[in-house]
Coordinates of C-alpha atoms and ligand atoms in Angstrom, one line a residue:
X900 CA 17.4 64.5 60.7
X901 CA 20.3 62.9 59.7
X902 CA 22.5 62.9 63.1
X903 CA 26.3 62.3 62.4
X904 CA 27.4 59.7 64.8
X905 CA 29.9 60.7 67.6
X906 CA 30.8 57.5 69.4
X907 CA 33.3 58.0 72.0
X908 CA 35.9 57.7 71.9
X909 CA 37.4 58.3 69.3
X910 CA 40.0 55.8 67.8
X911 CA 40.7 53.4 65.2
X912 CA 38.1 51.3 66.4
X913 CA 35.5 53.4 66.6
X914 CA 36.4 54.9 63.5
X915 CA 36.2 51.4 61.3
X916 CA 32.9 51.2 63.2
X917 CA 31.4 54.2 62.2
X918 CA 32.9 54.1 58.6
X919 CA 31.1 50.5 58.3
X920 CA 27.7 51.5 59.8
X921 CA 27.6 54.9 59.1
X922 CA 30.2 55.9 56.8
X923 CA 30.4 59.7 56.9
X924 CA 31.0 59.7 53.0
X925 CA 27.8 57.6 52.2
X926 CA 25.4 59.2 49.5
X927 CA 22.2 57.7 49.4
X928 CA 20.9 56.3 46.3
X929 CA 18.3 57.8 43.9
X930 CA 15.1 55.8 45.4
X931 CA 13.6 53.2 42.9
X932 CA 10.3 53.8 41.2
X933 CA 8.4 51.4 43.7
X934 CA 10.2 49.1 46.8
X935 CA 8.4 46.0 47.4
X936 CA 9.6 46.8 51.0
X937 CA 11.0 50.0 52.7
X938 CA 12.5 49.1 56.4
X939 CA 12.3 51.6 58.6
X940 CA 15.2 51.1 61.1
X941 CA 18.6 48.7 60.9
X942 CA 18.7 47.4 64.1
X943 CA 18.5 43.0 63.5
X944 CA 14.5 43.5 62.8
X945 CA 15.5 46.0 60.1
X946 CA 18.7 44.3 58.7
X947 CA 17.4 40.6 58.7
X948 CA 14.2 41.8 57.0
X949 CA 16.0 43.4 54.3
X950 CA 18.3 41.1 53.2
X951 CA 16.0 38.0 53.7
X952 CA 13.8 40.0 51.4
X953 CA 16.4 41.3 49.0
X954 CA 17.9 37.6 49.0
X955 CA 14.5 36.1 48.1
X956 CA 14.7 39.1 44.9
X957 CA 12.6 42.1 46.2
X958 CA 13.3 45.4 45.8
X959 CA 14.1 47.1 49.1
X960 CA 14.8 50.5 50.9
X961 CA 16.4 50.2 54.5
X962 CA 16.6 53.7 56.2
X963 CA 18.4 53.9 59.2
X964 CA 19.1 57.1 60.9
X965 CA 22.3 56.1 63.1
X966 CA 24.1 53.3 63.2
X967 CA 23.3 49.9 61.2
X968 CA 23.3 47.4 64.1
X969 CA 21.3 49.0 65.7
X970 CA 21.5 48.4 69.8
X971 CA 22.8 44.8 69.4
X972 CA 25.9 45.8 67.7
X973 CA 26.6 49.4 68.8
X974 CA 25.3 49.6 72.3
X975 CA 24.0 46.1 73.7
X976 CA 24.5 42.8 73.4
X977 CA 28.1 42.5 71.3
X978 CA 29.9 45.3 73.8
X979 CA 28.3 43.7 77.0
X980 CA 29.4 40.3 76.1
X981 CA 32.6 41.5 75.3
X982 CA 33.5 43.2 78.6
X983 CA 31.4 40.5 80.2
X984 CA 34.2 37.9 78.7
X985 CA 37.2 40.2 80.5
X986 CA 35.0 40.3 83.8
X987 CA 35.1 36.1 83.3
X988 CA 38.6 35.5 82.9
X989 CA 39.8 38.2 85.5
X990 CA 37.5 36.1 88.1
X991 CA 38.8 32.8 87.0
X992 CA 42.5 34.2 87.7
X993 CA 41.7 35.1 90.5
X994 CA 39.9 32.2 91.7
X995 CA 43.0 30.2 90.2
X996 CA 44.5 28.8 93.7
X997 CA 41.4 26.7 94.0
X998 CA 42.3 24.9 90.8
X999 CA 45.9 24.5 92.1
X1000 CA 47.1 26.9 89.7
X1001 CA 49.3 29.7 91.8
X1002 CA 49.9 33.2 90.3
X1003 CA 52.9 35.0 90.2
X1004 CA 52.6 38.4 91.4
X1005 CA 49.6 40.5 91.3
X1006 CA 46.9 40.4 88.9
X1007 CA 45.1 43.2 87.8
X1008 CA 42.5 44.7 85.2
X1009 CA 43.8 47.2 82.9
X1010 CA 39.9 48.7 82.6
X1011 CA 41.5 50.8 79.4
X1012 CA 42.5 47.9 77.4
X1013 CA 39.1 46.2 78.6
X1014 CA 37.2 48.7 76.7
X1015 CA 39.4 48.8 73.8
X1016 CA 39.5 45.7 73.1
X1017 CA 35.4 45.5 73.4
X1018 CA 35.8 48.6 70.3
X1019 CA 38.3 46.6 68.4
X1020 CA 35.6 43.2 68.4
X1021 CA 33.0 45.7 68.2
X1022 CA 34.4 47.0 65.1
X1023 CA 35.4 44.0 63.2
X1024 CA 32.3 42.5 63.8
X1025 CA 30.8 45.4 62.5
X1026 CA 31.7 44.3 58.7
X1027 CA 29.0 41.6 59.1
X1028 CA 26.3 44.8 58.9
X1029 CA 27.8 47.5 57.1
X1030 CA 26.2 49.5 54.6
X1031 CA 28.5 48.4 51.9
X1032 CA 27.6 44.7 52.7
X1033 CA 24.0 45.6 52.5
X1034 CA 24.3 48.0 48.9
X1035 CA 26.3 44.3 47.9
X1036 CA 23.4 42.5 48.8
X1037 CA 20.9 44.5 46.9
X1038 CA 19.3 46.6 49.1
X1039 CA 19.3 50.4 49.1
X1040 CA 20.3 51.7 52.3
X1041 CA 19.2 55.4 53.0
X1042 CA 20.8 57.3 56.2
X1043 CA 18.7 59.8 57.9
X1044 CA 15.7 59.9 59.7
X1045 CA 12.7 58.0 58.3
X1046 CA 8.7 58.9 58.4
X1047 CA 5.8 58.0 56.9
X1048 CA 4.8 61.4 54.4
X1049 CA 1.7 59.4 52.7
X1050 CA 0.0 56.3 52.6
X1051 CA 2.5 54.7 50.4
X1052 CA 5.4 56.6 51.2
X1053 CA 8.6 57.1 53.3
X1054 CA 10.4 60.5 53.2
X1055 CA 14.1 60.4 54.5
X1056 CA 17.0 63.1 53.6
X1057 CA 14.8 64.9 50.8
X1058 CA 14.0 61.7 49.2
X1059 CA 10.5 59.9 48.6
X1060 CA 10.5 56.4 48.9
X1061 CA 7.0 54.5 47.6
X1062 CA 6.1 51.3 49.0
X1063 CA 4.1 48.4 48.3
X1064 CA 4.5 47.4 52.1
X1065 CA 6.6 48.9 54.7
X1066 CA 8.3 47.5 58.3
X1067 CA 8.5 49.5 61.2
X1068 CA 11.9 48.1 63.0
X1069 CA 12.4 51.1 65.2
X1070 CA 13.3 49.5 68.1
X1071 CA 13.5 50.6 71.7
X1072 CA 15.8 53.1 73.8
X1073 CA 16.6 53.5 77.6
X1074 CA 13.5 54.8 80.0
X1075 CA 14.8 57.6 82.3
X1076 CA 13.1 57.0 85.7
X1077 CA 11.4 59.9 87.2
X1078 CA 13.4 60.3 90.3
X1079 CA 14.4 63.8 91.8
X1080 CA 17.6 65.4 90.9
X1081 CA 18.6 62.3 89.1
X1082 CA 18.8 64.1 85.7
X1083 CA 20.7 67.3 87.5
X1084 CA 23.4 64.7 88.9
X1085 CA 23.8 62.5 85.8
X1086 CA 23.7 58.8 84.6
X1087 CA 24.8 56.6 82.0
X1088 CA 22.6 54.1 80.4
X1089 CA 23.4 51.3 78.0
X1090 CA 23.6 54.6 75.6
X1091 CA 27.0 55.8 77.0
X1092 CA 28.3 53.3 79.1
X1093 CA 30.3 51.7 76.7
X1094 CA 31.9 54.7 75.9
X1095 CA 33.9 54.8 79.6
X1096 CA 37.6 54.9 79.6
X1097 CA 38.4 54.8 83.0
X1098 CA 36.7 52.8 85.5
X1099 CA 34.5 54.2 87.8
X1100 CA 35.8 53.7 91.3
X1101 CA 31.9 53.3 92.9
X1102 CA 28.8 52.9 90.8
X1103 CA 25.0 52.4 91.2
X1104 CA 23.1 50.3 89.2
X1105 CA 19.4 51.1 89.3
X1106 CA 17.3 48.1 88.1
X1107 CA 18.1 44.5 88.5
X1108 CA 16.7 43.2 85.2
X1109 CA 19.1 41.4 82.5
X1110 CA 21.3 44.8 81.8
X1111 CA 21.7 45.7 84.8
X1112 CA 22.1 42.2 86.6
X1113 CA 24.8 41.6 83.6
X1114 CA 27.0 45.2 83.6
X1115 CA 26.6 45.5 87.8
X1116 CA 28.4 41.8 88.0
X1117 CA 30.9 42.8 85.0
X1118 CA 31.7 46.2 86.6
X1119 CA 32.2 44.7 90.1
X1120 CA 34.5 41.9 88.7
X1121 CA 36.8 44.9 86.4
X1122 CA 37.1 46.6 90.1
X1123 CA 34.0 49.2 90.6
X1124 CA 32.4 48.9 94.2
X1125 CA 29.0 48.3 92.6
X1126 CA 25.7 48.5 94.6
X1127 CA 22.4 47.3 92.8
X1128 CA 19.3 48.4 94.1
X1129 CA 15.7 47.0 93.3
X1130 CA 12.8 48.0 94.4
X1131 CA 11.4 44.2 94.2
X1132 CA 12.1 41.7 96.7
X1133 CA 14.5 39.6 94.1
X1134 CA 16.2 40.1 91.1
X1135 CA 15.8 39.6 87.6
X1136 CA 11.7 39.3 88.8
X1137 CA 11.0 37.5 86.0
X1138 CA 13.0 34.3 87.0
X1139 CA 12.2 31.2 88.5
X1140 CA 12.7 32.6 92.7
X1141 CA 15.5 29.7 93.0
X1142 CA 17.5 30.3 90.0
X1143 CA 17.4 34.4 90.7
X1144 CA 18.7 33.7 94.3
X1145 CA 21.6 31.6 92.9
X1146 CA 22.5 34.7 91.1
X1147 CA 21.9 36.6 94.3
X1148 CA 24.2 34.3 96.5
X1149 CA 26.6 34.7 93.4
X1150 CA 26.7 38.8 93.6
X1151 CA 27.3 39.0 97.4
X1152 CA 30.4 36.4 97.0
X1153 CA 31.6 38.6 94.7
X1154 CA 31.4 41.6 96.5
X1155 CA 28.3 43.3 95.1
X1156 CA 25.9 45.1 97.5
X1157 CA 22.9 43.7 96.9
X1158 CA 19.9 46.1 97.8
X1159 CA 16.1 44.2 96.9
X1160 CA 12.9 46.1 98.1
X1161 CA 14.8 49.3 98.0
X1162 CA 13.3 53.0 96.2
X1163 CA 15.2 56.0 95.7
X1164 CA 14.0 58.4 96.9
X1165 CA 16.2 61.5 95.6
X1166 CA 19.6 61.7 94.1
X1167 CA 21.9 64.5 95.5
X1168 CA 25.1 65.8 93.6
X1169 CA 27.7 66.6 95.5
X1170 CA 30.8 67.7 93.4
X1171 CA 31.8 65.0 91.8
X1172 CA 29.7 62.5 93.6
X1173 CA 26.3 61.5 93.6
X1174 CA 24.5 60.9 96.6
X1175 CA 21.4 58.8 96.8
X1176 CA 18.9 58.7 99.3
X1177 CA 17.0 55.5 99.9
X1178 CA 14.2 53.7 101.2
X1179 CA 15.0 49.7 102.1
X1180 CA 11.7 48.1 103.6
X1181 CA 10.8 51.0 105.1
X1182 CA 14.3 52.3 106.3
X1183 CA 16.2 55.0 105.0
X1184 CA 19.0 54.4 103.8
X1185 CA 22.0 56.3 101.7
X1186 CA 25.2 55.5 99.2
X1187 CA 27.4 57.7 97.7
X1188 CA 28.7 56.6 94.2
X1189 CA 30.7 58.4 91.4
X1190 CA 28.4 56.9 88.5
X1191 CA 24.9 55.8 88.4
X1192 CA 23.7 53.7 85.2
X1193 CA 19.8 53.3 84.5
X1194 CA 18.7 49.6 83.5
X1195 CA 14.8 50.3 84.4
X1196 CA 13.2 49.6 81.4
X1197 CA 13.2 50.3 77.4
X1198 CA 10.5 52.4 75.4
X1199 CA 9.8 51.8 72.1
X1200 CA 10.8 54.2 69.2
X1201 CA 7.4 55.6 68.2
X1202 CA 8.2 59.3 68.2
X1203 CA 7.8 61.5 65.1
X1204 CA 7.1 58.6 62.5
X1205 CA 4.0 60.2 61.6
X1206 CA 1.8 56.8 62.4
X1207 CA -0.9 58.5 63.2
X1208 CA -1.2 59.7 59.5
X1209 CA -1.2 56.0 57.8
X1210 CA -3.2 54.5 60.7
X1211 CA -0.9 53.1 62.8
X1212 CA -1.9 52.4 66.4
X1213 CA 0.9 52.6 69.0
X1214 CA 1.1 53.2 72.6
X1215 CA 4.1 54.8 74.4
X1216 CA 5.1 52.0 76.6
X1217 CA 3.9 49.4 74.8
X1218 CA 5.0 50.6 71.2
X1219 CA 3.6 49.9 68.0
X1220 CA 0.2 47.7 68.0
X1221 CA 1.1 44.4 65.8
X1222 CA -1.3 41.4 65.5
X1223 CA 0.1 37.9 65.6
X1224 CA 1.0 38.1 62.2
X1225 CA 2.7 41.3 63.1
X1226 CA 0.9 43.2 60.8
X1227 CA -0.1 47.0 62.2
X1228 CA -3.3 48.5 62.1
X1229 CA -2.6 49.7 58.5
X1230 CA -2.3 46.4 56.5
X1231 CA 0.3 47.6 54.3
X1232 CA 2.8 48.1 57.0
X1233 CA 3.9 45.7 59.5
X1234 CA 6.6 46.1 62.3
X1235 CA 9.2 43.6 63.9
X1236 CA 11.7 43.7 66.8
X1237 CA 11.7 45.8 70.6
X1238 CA 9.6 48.3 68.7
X1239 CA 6.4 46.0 69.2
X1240 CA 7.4 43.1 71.0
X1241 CA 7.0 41.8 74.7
X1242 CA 10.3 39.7 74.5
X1243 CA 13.2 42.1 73.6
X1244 CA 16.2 39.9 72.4
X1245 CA 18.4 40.0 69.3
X1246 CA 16.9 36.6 68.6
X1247 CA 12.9 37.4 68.7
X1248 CA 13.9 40.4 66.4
X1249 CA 15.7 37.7 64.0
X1250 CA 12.7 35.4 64.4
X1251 CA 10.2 38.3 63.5
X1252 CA 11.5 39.5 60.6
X1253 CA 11.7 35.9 59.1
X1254 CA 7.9 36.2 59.9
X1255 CA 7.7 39.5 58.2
X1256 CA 9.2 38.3 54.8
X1257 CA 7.0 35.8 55.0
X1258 CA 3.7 37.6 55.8
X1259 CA 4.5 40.9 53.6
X1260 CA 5.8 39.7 51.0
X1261 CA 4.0 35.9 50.2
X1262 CA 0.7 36.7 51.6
X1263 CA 1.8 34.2 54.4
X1264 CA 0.0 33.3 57.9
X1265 CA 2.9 32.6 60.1
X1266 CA 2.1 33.8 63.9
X1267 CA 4.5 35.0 66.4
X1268 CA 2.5 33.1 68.8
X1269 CA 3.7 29.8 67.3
X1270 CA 7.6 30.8 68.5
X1271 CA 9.4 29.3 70.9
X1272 CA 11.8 31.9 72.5
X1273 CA 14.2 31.0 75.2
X1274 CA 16.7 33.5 76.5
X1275 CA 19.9 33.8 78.6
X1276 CA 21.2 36.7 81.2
X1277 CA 25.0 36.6 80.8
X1278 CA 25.6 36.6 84.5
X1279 CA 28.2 34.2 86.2
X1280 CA 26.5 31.7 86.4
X1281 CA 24.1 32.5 83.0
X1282 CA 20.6 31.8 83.8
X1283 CA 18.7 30.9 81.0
X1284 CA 14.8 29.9 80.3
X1285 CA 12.6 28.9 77.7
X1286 CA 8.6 28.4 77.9
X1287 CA 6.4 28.3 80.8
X1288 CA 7.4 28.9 84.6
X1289 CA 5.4 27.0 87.4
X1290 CA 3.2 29.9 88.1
X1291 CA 2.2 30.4 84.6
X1292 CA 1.4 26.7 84.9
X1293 CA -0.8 27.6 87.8
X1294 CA -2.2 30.6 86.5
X1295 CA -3.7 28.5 84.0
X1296 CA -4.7 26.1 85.9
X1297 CA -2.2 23.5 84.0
X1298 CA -1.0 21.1 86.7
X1299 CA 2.5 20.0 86.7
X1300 CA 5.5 17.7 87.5
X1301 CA 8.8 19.6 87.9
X1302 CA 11.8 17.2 87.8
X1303 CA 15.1 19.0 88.9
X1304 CA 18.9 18.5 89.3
X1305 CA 21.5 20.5 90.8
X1306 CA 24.4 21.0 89.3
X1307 CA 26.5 20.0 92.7
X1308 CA 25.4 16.3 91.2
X1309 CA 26.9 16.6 87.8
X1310 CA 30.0 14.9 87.6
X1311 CA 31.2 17.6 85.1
X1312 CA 30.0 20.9 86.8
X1313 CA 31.8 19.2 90.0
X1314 CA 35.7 18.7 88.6
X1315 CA 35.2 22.3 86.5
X1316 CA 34.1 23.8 90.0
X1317 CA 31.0 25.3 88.9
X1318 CA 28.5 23.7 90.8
X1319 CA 26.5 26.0 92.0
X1320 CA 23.3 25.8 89.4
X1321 CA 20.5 24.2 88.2
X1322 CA 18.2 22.5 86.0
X1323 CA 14.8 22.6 86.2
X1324 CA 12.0 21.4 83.9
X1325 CA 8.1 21.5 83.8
X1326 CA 6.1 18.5 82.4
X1327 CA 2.2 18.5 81.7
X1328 CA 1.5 16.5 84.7
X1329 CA 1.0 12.7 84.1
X1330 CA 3.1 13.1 81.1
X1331 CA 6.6 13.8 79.4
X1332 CA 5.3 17.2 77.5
X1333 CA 7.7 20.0 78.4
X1334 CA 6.2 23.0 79.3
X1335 CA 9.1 25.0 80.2
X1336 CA 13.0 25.1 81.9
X1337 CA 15.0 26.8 83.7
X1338 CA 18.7 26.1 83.7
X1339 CA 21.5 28.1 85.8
X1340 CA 25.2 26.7 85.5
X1341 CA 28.3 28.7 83.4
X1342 CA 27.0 28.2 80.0
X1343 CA 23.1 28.1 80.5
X1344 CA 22.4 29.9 77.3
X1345 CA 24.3 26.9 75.1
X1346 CA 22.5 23.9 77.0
X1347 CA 18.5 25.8 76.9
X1348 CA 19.3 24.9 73.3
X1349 CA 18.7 21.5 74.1
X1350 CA 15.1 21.8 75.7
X1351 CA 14.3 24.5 73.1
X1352 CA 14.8 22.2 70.2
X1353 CA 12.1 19.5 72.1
X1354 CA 9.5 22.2 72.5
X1355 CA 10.1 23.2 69.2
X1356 CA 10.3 19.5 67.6
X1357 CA 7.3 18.1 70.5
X1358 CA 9.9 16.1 71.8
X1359 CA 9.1 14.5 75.3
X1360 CA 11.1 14.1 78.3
X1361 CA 10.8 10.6 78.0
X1362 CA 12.8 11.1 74.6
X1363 CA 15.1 13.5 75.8
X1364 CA 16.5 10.5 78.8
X1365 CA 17.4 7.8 75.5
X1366 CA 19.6 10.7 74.1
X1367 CA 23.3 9.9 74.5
X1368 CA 25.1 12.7 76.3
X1369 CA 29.1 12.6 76.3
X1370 CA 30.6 11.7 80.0
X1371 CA 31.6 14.2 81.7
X1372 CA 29.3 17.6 80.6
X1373 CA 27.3 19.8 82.1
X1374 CA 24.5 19.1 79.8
X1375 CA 24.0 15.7 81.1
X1376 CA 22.1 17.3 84.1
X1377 CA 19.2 17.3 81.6
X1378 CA 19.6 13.7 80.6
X1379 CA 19.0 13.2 84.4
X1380 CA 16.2 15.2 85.0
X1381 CA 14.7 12.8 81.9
X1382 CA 15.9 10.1 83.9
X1383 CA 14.4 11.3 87.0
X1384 CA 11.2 11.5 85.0
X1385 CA 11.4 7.8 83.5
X1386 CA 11.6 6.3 87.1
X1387 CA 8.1 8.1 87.7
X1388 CA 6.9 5.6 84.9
X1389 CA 7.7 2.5 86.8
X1390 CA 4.2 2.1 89.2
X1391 CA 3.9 0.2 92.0
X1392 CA 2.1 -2.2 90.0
X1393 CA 4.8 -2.2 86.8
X1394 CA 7.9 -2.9 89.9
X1395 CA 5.7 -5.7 90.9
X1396 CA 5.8 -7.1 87.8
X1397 CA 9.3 -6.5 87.1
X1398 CA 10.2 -8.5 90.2
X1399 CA 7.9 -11.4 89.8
X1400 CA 9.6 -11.4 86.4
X1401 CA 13.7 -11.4 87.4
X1402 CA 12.6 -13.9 90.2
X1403 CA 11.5 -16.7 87.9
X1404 CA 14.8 -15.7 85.8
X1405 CA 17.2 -16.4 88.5
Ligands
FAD981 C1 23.0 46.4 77.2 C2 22.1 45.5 76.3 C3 22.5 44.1 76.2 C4 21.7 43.3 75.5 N1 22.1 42.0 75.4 C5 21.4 41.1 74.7 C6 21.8 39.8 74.5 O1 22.8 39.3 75.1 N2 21.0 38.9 73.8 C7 19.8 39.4 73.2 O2 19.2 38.6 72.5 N3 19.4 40.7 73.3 C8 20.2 41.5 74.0 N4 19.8 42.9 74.1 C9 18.6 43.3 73.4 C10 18.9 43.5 71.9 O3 19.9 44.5 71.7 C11 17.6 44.1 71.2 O4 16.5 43.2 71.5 C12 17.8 44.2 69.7 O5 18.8 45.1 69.4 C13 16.5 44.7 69.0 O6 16.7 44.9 67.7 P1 15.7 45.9 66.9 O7 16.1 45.8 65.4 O8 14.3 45.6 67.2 O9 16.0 47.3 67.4 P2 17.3 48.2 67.5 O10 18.5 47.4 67.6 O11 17.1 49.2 68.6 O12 17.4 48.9 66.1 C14 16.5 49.9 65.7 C15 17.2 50.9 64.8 O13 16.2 51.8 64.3 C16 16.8 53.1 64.1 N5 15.7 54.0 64.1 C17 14.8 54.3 65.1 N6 13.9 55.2 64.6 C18 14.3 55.5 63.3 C19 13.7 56.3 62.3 N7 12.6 57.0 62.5 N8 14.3 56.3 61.1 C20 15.4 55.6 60.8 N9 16.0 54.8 61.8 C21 15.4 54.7 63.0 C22 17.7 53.2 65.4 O14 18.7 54.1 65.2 C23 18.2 51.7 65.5 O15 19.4 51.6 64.8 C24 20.6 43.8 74.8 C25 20.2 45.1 74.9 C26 21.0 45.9 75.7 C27 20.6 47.4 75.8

């Protein structure tokens, strides 16, 4: 299967999209004798395996049945962040009296131009993984659908390609929930919903994890009425319970019905309209919407591979079995990216495939459980997190000091008018070893860098608080949470001595 890409709509854009990752014209090359790897899949897994491996001088098949990118590019993080940018500066405009800044006439979102120009970014950035880039870097790239026909070999579009190891970088694609008439009324997921042209007046999100906490705040700030319903009692579940209610207090101020502990029960068309029937703590409950988009989960790609021929083990939800050195059950193949991992970001699938290279190719022993990932949800404020949260402290029975700062304190965060945030980080109790953070302010994702580099490096806290920060950021809210920790070294008995000390000196 070799499926021609359709992305809607279709314009210039999408055009120098398509005719980068998927040119229509492309004829795959005669295979080599032997690869030294063949990647199955060009999401970032596929892409930065192949030409790290190239790069290092292997000989290397990537097969990709859609689009090079993968979700990142086509469908995910690059289009998100884009609209997510227009949803930012249409709220800051808006917001613009408080700065003393008054606007002249009324402002408004062109949702059209939104979208295109989230195609024309999407496109140009689209160069960066294009299939003529990756023929210039030295690897053979093969479109159609790719499966395992043998123990050493990958058939795509009529061709046999042998192997001397293989990747499985399949990634993962929207889970449609099981919930009555929902397929009869119709949704979007990540899938389609950057293909909209006009704005839907009133949508549904179902699902308040990262996508959907990200699109239902973008959507809401471009116009939609937007209603996100959860069936747990906060959202983004995974999050520290104060950060996630800063996000909370952040939806409802900007109009966003919030619905936590909430089921659907049934979804009804009605013409044009869809209907859902709801269950809020035990109440029921209805909203009537014109578009409903699915953010409830991703399933790996496992389907019609053929593992179970060369002995790979995979599990529907889980996806392909990996062990820490992300090699599959059949030690000649391994697999990288959302296909087998628990943390699905752009960045773990970068991280894994530099692990790959390594493993596959030069017999090395690097472990996935030696990473340190942090991650970010592009909400306004971004909340962002790297290593352990207090209860997986407590779970294992790891006690700890939490040393925190809200961003209401920060000089900075104050005069830019973004105060409402915070920074919070775990030591190993009795000691400056970070364990974990969690930071909400405007640009969360770019100051986690900052505690990810200590866990990475074993820098302390202690360290962290002789670091020189520039007056007036946001990032100095960390400097003060080291602070905070340093004044937890001076004892009763150390202050004793200190004043003893400055009274003989006066
Ligand atoms: C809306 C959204 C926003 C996101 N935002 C962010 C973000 O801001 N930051 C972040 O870090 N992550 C984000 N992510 C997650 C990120 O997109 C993924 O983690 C990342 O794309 C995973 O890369 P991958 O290579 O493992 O898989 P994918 O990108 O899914 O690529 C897999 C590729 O394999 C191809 N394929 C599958 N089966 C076959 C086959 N049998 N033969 C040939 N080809 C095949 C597919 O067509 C696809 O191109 C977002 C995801 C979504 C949906």
């Amino acid at each position: 299967m070799n499926e021609m890409p359709d992305v809607q709509p279709h314009d210039e854009h999408n055009a120098t999209l398509v005719s980068n990752v998927h040119p229509p014209d492309w004829v795959n090359p005669e295979p080599a004798e032997r690869y030294n790897l063949v990647v199955i899949g060009a999401g970032t897994a596929g892409l930065v395996t192949a030409a790290g491996a190239a790069g290092l001088g292997a000989k290397v098949a990537l097969v990709e049945r859609y689009l090079l990118g993968g979700d990142c590019l086509n469908v995910g993080c690059v289009p998100s962040k884009c609209i997510i940018r227009s949803s930012r500066t249409y709220a800051d405009v808006k917001s613009a009296g408080e700065f003393g800044v008054r606007q002249v006439g009324d402002v408004s979102v062109d949702f059209p131009a939104v979208m295109e120009r989230m195609r024309r970014l999407r496109g140009r950035i689209s160069f960066n993984d294009s299939a003529q880039r990756f023929r210039e870097l030295g690897v053979d790239v093969f479109l159609g659908h790719g499966r395992f026909s043998g123990p050493d070999t990958v058939e795509v579009a009529d061709k046999t390609l042998r192997f001397k190891k293989a990747v499985i970088a399949t990634g993962a694609r929207a889970v449609q929930p099981q919930i009555e008439g929902l397929a009869e009324a119709g949704f979007l997921t990540n899938e389609t919903v950057f293909a909209l042209t006009e704005r839907p007046p009133r949508m549904a999100v179902l699902g308040a994890g990262p996508l959907g906490c990200e699109l239902a705040q973008a959507f809401c700030r471009l116009g939609s009425q937007v209603t996100i319903i959860e069936k747990a009692p906060q959202l983004l579940t995974r999050e520290d319970r104060d950060a996630a209610s800063i996000i909370a207090d952040a939806f409802r101020r900007d109009g966003i019905a919030v619905m936590l502990n909430t089921t659907i029960k049934r979804v009804e068309a009605a013409g044009r309209e869809k209907l859902l029937h709801l269950e809020t703590d035990g109440t029921e409950n209805a909203t009537t919407v014109d578009e409903i988009l699915v953010g409830a989960g991703r399933a790996p790609n496992v389907q019609d591979m053929n593992l179970e021929a060369v002995g790979v083990e995979y599990d529907e939800r889980r996806g392909v079995v990996v062990d820490d050195k992300l090699r599959t059950t059949n030690r000649r193949i391994f697999a990288a990216g959302d296909v087998c991992l628990k943390y699905k970001f752009t960045h773990t699938a970068d991280a894994a495939a530099r692990i790959v290279i390594q493993n596959s190719l030069f017999g090395g022993r690097k472990k996935v459980s030696a990473l340190t990932i942090p991650w970010c949800t592009y909400t306004d404020p971004e909340i962002a997190h790297v290593g352990m949260y207090e209860r997986d402290a407590e779970e294992r029975g790891i006690p700890v000091d939490t040393f925190a700062v809200r961003m209401g304190d920060v000089d900075r965060a104050i005069v830019d008018g973004e105060e409402r945030g915070l920074v919070k980080i775990h030591v190993r109790k009795g000691t400056d070893k970070i364990l974990g953070a969690t930071i909400v302010a405007r640009h969360a994702g770019e100051m986690i860098s900052e505690i990810t580099l200590a866990v990475t490096a074993g820098i302390g806290l202690g360290a962290i608080s002789r670091v020189i920060h520039p007056y007036p950021t946001q990032a100095e809210a960390i400097r003060r949470a080291a602070d905070a920790y340093n004044k937890t070294r001076l004892t009763p008995f150390v202050a004793k001595l200190f004043k003893w000390w400055l009274r003989r000196r006066r």
